[in-house]
PDB file of C-alpha atoms in Angstrom:
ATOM      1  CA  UNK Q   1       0.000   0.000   0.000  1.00 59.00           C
ATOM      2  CA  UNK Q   2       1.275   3.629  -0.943  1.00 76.00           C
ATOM      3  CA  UNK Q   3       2.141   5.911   1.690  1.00 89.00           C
ATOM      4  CA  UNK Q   4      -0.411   8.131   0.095  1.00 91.00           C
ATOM      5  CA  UNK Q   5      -3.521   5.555   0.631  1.00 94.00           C
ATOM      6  CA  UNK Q   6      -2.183   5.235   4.154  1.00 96.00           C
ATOM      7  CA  UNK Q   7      -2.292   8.976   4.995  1.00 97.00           C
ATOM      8  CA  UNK Q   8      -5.958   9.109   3.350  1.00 97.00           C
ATOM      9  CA  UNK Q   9      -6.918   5.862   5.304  1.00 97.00           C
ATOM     10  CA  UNK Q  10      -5.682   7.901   8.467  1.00 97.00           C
ATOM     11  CA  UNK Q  11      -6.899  11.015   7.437  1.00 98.00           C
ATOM     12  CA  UNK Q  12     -10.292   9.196   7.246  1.00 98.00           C
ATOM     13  CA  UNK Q  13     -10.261   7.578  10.378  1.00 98.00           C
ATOM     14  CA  UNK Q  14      -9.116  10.961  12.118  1.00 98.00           C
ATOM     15  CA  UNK Q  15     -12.545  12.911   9.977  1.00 97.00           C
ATOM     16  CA  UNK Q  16     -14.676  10.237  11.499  1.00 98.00           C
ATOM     17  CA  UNK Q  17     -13.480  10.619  14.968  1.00 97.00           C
ATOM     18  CA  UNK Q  18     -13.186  14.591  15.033  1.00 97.00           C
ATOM     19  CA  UNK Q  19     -17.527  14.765  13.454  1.00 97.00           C
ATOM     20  CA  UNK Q  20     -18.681  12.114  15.950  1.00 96.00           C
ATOM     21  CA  UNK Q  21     -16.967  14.356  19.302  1.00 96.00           C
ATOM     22  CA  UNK Q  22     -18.154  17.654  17.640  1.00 95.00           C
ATOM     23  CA  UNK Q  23     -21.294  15.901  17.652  1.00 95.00           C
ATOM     24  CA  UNK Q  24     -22.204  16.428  14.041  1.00 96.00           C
ATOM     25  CA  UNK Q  25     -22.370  12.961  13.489  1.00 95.00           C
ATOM     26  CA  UNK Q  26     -25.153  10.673  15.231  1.00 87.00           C
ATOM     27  CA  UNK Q  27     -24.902   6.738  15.004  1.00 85.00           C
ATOM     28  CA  UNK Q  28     -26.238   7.135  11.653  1.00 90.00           C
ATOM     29  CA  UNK Q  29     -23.608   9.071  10.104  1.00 94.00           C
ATOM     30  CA  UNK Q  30     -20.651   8.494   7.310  1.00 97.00           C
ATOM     31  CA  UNK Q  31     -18.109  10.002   5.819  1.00 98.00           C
ATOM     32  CA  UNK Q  32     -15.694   8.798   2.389  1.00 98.00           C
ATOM     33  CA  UNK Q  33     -12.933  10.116   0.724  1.00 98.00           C
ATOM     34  CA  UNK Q  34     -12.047  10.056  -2.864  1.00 98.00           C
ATOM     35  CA  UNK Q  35      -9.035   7.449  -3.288  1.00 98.00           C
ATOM     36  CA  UNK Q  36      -5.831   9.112  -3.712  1.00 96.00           C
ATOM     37  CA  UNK Q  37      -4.392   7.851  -6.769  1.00 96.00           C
ATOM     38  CA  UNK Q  38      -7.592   6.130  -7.958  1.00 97.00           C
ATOM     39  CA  UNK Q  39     -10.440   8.809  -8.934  1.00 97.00           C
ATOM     40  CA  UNK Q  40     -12.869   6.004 -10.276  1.00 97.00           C
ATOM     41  CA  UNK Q  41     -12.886   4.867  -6.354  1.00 98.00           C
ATOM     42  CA  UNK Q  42     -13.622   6.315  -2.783  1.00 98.00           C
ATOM     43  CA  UNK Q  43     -12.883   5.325   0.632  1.00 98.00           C
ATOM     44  CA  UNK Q  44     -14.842   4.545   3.624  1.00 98.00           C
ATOM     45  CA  UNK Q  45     -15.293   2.755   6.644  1.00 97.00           C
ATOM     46  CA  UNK Q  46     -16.798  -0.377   7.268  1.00 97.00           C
ATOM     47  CA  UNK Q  47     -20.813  -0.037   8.904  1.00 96.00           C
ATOM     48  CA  UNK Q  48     -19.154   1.282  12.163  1.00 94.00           C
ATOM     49  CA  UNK Q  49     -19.874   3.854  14.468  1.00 94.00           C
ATOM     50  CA  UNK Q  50     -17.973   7.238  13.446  1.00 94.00           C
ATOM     51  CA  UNK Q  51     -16.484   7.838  16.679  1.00 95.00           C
ATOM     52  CA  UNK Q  52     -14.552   4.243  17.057  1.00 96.00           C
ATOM     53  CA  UNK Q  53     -13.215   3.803  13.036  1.00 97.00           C
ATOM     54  CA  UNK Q  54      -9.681   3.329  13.041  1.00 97.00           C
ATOM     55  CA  UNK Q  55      -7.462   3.201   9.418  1.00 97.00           C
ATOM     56  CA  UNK Q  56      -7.910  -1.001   9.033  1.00 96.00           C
ATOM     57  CA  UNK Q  57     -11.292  -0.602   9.134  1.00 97.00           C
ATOM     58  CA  UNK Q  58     -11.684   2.050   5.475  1.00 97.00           C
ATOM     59  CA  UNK Q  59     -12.681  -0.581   2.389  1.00 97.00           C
ATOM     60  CA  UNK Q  60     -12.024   0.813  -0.572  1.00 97.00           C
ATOM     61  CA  UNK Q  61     -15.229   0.710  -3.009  1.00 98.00           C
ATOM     62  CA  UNK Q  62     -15.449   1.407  -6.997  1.00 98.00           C
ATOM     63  CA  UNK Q  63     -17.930   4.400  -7.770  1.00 98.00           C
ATOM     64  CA  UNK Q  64     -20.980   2.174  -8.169  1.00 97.00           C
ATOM     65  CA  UNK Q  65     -20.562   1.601  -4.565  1.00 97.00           C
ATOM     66  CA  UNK Q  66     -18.735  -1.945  -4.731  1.00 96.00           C
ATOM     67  CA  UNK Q  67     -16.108  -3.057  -2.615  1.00 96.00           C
ATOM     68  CA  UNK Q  68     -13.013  -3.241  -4.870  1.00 96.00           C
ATOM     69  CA  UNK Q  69     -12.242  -6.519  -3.126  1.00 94.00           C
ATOM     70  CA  UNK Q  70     -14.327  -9.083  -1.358  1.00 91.00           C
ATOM     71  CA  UNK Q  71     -14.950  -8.422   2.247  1.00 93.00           C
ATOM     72  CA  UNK Q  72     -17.353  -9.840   5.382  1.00 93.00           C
ATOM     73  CA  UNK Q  73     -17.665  -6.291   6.412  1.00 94.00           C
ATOM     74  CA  UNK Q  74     -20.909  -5.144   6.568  1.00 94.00           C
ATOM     75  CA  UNK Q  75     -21.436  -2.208   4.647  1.00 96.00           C
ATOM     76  CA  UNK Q  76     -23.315   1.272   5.234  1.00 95.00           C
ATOM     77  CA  UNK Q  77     -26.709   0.960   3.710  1.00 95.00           C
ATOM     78  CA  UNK Q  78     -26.761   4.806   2.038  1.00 96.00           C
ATOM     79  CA  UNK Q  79     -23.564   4.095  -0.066  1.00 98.00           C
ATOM     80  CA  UNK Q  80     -25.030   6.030  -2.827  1.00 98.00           C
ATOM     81  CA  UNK Q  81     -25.451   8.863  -1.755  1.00 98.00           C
ATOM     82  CA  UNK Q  82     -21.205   9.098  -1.871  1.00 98.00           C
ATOM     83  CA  UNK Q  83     -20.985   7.050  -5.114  1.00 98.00           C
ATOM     84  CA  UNK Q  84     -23.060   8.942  -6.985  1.00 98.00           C
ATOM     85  CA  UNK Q  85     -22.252  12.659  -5.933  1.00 98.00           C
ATOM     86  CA  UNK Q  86     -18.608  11.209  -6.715  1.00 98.00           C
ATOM     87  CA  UNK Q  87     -19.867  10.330 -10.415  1.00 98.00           C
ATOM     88  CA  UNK Q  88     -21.223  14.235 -10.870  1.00 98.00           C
ATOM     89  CA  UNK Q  89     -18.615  16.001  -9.082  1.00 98.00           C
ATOM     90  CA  UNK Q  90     -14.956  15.435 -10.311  1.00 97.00           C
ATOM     91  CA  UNK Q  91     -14.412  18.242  -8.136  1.00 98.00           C
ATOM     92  CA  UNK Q  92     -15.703  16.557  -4.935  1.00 98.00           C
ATOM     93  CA  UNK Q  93     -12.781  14.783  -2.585  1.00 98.00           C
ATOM     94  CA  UNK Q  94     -14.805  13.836   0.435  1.00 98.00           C
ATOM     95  CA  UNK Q  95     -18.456  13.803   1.436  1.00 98.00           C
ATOM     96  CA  UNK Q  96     -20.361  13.587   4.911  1.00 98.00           C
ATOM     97  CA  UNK Q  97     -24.056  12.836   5.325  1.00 98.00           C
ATOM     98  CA  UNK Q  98     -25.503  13.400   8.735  1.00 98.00           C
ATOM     99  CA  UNK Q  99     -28.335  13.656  10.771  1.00 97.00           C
ATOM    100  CA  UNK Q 100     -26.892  16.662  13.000  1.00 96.00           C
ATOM    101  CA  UNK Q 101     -29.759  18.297  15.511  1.00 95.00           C
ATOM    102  CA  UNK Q 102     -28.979  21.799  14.786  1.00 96.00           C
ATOM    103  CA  UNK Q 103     -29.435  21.100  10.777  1.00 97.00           C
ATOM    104  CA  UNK Q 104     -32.456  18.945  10.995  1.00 97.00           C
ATOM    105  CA  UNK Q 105     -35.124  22.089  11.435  1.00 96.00           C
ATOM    106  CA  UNK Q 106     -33.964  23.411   8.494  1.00 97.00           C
ATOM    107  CA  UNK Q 107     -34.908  20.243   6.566  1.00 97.00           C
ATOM    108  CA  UNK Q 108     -38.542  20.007   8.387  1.00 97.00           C
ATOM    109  CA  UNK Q 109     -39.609  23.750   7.843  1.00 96.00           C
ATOM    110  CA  UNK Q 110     -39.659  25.840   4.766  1.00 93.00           C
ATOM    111  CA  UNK Q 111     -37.483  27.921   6.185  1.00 93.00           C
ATOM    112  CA  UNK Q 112     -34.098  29.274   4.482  1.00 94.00           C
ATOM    113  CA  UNK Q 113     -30.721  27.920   5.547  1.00 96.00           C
ATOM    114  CA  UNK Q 114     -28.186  31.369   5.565  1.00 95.00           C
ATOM    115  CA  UNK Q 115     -25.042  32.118   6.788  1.00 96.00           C
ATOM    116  CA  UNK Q 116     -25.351  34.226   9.620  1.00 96.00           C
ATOM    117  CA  UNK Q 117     -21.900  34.205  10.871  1.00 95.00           C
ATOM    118  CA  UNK Q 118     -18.639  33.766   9.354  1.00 95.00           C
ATOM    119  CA  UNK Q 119     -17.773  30.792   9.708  1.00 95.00           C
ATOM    120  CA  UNK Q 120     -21.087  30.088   8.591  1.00 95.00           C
ATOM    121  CA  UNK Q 121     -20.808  30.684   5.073  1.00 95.00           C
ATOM    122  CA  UNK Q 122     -18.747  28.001   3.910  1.00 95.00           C
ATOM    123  CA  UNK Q 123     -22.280  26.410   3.144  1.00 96.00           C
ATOM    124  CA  UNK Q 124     -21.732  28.509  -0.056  1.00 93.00           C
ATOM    125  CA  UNK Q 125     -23.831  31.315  -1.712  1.00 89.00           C
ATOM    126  CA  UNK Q 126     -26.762  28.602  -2.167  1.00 93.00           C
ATOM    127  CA  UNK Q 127     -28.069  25.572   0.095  1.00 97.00           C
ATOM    128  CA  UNK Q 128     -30.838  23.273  -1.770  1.00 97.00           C
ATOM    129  CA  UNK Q 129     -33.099  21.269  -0.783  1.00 97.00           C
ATOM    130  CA  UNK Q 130     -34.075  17.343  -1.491  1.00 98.00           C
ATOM    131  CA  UNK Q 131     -37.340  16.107  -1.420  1.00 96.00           C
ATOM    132  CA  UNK Q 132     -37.380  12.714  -2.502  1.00 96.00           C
ATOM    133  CA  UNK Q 133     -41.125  13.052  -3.123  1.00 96.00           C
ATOM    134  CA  UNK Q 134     -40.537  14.434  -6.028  1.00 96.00           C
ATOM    135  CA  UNK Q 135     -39.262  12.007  -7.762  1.00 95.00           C
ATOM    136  CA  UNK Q 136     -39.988   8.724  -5.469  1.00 96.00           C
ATOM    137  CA  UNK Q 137     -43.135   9.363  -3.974  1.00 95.00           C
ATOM    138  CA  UNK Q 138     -43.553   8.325  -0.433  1.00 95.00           C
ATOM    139  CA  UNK Q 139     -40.214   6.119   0.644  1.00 94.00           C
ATOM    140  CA  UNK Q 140     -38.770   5.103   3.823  1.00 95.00           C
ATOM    141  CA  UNK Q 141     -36.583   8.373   3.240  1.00 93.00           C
ATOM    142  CA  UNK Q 142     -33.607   6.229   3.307  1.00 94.00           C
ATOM    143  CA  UNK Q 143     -31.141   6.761   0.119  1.00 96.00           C
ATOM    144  CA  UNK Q 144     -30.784   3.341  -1.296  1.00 95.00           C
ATOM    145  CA  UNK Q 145     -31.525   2.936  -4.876  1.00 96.00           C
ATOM    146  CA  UNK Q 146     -28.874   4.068  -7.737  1.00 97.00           C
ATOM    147  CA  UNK Q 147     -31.248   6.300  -9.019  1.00 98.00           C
ATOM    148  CA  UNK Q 148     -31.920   8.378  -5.841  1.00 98.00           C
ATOM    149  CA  UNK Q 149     -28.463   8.780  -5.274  1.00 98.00           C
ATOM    150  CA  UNK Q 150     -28.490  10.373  -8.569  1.00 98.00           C
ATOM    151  CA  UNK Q 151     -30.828  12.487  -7.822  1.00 98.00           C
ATOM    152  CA  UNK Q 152     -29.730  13.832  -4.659  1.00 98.00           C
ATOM    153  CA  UNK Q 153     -26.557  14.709  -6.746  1.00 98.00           C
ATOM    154  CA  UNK Q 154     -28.564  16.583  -9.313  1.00 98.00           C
ATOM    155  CA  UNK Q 155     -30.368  18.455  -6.278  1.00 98.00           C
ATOM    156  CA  UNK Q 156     -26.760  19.044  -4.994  1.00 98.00           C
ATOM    157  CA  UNK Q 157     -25.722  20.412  -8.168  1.00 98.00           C
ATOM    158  CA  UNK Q 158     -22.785  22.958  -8.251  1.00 97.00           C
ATOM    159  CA  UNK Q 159     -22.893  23.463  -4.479  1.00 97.00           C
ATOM    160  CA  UNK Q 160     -21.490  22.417  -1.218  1.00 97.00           C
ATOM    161  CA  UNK Q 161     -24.165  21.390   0.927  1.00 98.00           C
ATOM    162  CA  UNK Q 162     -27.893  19.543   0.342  1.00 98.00           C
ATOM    163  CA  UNK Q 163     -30.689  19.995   3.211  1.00 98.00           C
ATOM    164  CA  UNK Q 164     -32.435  16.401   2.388  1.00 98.00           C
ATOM    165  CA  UNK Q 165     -35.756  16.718   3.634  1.00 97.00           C
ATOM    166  CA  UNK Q 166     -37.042  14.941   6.445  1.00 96.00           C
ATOM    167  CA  UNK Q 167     -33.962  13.270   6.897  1.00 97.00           C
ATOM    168  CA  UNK Q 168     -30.385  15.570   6.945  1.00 97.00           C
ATOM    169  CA  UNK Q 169     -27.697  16.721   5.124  1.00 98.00           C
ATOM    170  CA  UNK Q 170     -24.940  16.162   2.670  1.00 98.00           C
ATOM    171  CA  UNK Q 171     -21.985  18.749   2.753  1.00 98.00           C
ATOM    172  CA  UNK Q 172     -18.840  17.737   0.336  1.00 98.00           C
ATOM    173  CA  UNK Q 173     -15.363  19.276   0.229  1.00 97.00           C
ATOM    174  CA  UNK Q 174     -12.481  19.713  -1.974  1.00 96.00           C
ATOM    175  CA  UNK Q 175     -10.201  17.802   0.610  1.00 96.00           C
ATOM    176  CA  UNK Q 176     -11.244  15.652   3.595  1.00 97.00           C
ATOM    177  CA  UNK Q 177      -9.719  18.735   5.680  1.00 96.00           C
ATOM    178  CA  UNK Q 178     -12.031  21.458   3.948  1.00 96.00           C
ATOM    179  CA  UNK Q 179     -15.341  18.415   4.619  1.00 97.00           C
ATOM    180  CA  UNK Q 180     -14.664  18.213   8.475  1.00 97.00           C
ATOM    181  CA  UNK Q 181     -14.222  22.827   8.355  1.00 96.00           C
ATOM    182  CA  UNK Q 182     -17.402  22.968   6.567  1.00 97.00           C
ATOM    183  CA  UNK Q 183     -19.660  20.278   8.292  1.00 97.00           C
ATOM    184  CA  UNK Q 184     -18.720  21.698  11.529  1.00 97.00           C
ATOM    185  CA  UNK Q 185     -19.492  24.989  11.046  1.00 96.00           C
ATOM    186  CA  UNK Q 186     -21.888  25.068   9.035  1.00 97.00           C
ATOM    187  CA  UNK Q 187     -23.583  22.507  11.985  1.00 97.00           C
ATOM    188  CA  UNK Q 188     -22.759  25.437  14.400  1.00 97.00           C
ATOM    189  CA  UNK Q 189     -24.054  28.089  12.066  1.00 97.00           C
ATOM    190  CA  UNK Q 190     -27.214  25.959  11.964  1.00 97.00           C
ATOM    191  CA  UNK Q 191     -28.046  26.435  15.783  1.00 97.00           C
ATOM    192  CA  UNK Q 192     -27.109  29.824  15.728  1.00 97.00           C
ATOM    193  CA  UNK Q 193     -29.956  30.855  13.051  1.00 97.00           C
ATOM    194  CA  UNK Q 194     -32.141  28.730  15.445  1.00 96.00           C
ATOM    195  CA  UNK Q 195     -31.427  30.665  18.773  1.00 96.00           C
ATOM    196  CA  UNK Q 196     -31.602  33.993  16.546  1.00 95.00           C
ATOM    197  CA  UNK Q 197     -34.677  33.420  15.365  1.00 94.00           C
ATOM    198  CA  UNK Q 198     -36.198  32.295  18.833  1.00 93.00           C
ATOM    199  CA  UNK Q 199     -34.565  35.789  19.747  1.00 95.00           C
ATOM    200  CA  UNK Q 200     -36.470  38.098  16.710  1.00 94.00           C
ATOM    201  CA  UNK Q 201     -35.911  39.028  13.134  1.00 93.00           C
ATOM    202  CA  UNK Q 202     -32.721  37.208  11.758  1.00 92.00           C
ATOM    203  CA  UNK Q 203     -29.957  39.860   9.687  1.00 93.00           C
ATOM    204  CA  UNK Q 204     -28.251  37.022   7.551  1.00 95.00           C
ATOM    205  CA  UNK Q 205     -24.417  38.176   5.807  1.00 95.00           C
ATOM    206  CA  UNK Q 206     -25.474  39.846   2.896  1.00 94.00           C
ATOM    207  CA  UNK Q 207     -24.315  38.311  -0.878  1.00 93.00           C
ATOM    208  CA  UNK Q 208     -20.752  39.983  -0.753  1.00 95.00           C
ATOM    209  CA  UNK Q 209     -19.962  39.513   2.983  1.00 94.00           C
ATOM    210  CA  UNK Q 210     -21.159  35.745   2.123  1.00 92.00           C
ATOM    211  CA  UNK Q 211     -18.778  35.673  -0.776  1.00 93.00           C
ATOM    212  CA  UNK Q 212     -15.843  36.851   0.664  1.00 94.00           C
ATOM    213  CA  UNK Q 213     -16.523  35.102   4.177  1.00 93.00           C
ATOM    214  CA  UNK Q 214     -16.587  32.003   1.750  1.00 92.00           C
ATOM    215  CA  UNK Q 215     -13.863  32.361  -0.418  1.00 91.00           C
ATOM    216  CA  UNK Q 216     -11.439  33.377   3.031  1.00 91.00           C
ATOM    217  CA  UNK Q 217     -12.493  30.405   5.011  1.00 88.00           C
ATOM    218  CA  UNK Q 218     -11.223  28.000   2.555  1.00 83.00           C
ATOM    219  CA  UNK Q 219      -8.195  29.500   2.445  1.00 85.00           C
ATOM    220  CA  UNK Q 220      -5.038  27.194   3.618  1.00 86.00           C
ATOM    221  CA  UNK Q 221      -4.695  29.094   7.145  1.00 87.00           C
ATOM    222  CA  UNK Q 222      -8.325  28.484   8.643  1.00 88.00           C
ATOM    223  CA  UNK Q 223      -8.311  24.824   7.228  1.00 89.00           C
ATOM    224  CA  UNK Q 224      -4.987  23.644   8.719  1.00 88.00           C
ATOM    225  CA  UNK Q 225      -5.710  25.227  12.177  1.00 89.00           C
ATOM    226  CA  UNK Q 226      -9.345  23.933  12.270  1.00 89.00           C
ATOM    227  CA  UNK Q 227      -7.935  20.388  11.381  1.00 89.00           C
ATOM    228  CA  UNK Q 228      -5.128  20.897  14.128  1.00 89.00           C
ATOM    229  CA  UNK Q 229      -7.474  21.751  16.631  1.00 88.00           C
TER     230      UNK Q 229
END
């Protein structure tokens, strides 16, 4: 094995461990990676709760979701919902989907997720939503099928984050280290807008201070000392 599958096997382990004690991540939760020097595959852990995955337990699985080799693990049953977003996104290098209490109003009520802080807006300019009524009529809510994994990545679209409704949320990143920044905080930005607008009439960052918020949080400076911390 490369040393570079070995850091992103680490790297994994370490995302999984930081989102389950920032509890972002619920017993429900997963997080991949896009393989290192294989783009047609992504890594993930075996069906294991986030906050115990260690590096010998990431499988390595082709883009349809298949283990590249044979393995008694069990396997998360929303696999899609990473295998397909990979498919649309060459961009994309590492996906979470969670269940996170702070998000989950936001995907229950019609109301708009913003940035209202600045860590906040590395949700991006624009947060969809999912229903999977559209397309699927009434389902168990649970992303299973090929075809609503695709669709979830066409609701996705361009952007960084995907309210799924009734259920959670899918935020991806451009590195596993930019995923954890932008799940967190946009978690925490979540429960902010929710004790604001307990409090009275929410002022969300305006276009341009969402813009520039965005584009300086992703910088190399707030990512490595998020990461470190």
């Amino acid at each position: 094995m490369s040393d570079h599958v070995e850091q992103a096997r680490q790297d994994l382990a370490t995302a999984n461990r930081i989102l389950a004690h920032e509890g972002v991540i619920d017993a429900f939760g997963h997080v991949s990676m896009r393989h290192p020097t294989h783009p047609d595959r992504y890594l993930i852990s075996r069906h294991r709760a986030c906050e115990l995955v260690q590096a010998e337990d990431i499988l390595e699985l082709t883009l349809d979701s298949v283990p590249v080799a044979p393995t008694s693990f069990r396997l998360y049953g929303e696999l899609v919902i990473h295998g397909c977003i990979y498919q649309a996104r060459a961009d994309v290098q590492a996906i979470c989907h969670h269940h996170s209490d702070a998000v989950l109003p936001f995907c229950i009520t019609d109301l708009p997720f913003q940035p209202v802080y600045h860590l906040g807006a590395t949700c991006g300019p624009v947060v969809p939503v999912w229903d999977s009524r559209d397309e699927f009529g009434d389902t168990s809510l649970v992303v299973i099928k090929p075809e609503e994994g695709k669709s979830l990545a066409r609701a996705l679209g361009p952007h960084w984050m995907v309210l799924m409704r009734h259920h959670g949320v899918t935020v991806v990143g451009q590195s596993i280290q930019d995923l954890v920044f932008r799940t967190i905080f946009t978690s925490r930005n979540a429960e902010l807008q929710s004790r604001a607008l307990a409090m009275g009439t929410v002022e969300p960052l305006n276009a341009v201070e969402a813009q520039k918020c965005f584009t300086f949080m992703r910088g190399p400076r707030p990512t490595e000392r998020a990461w470190e911390y």
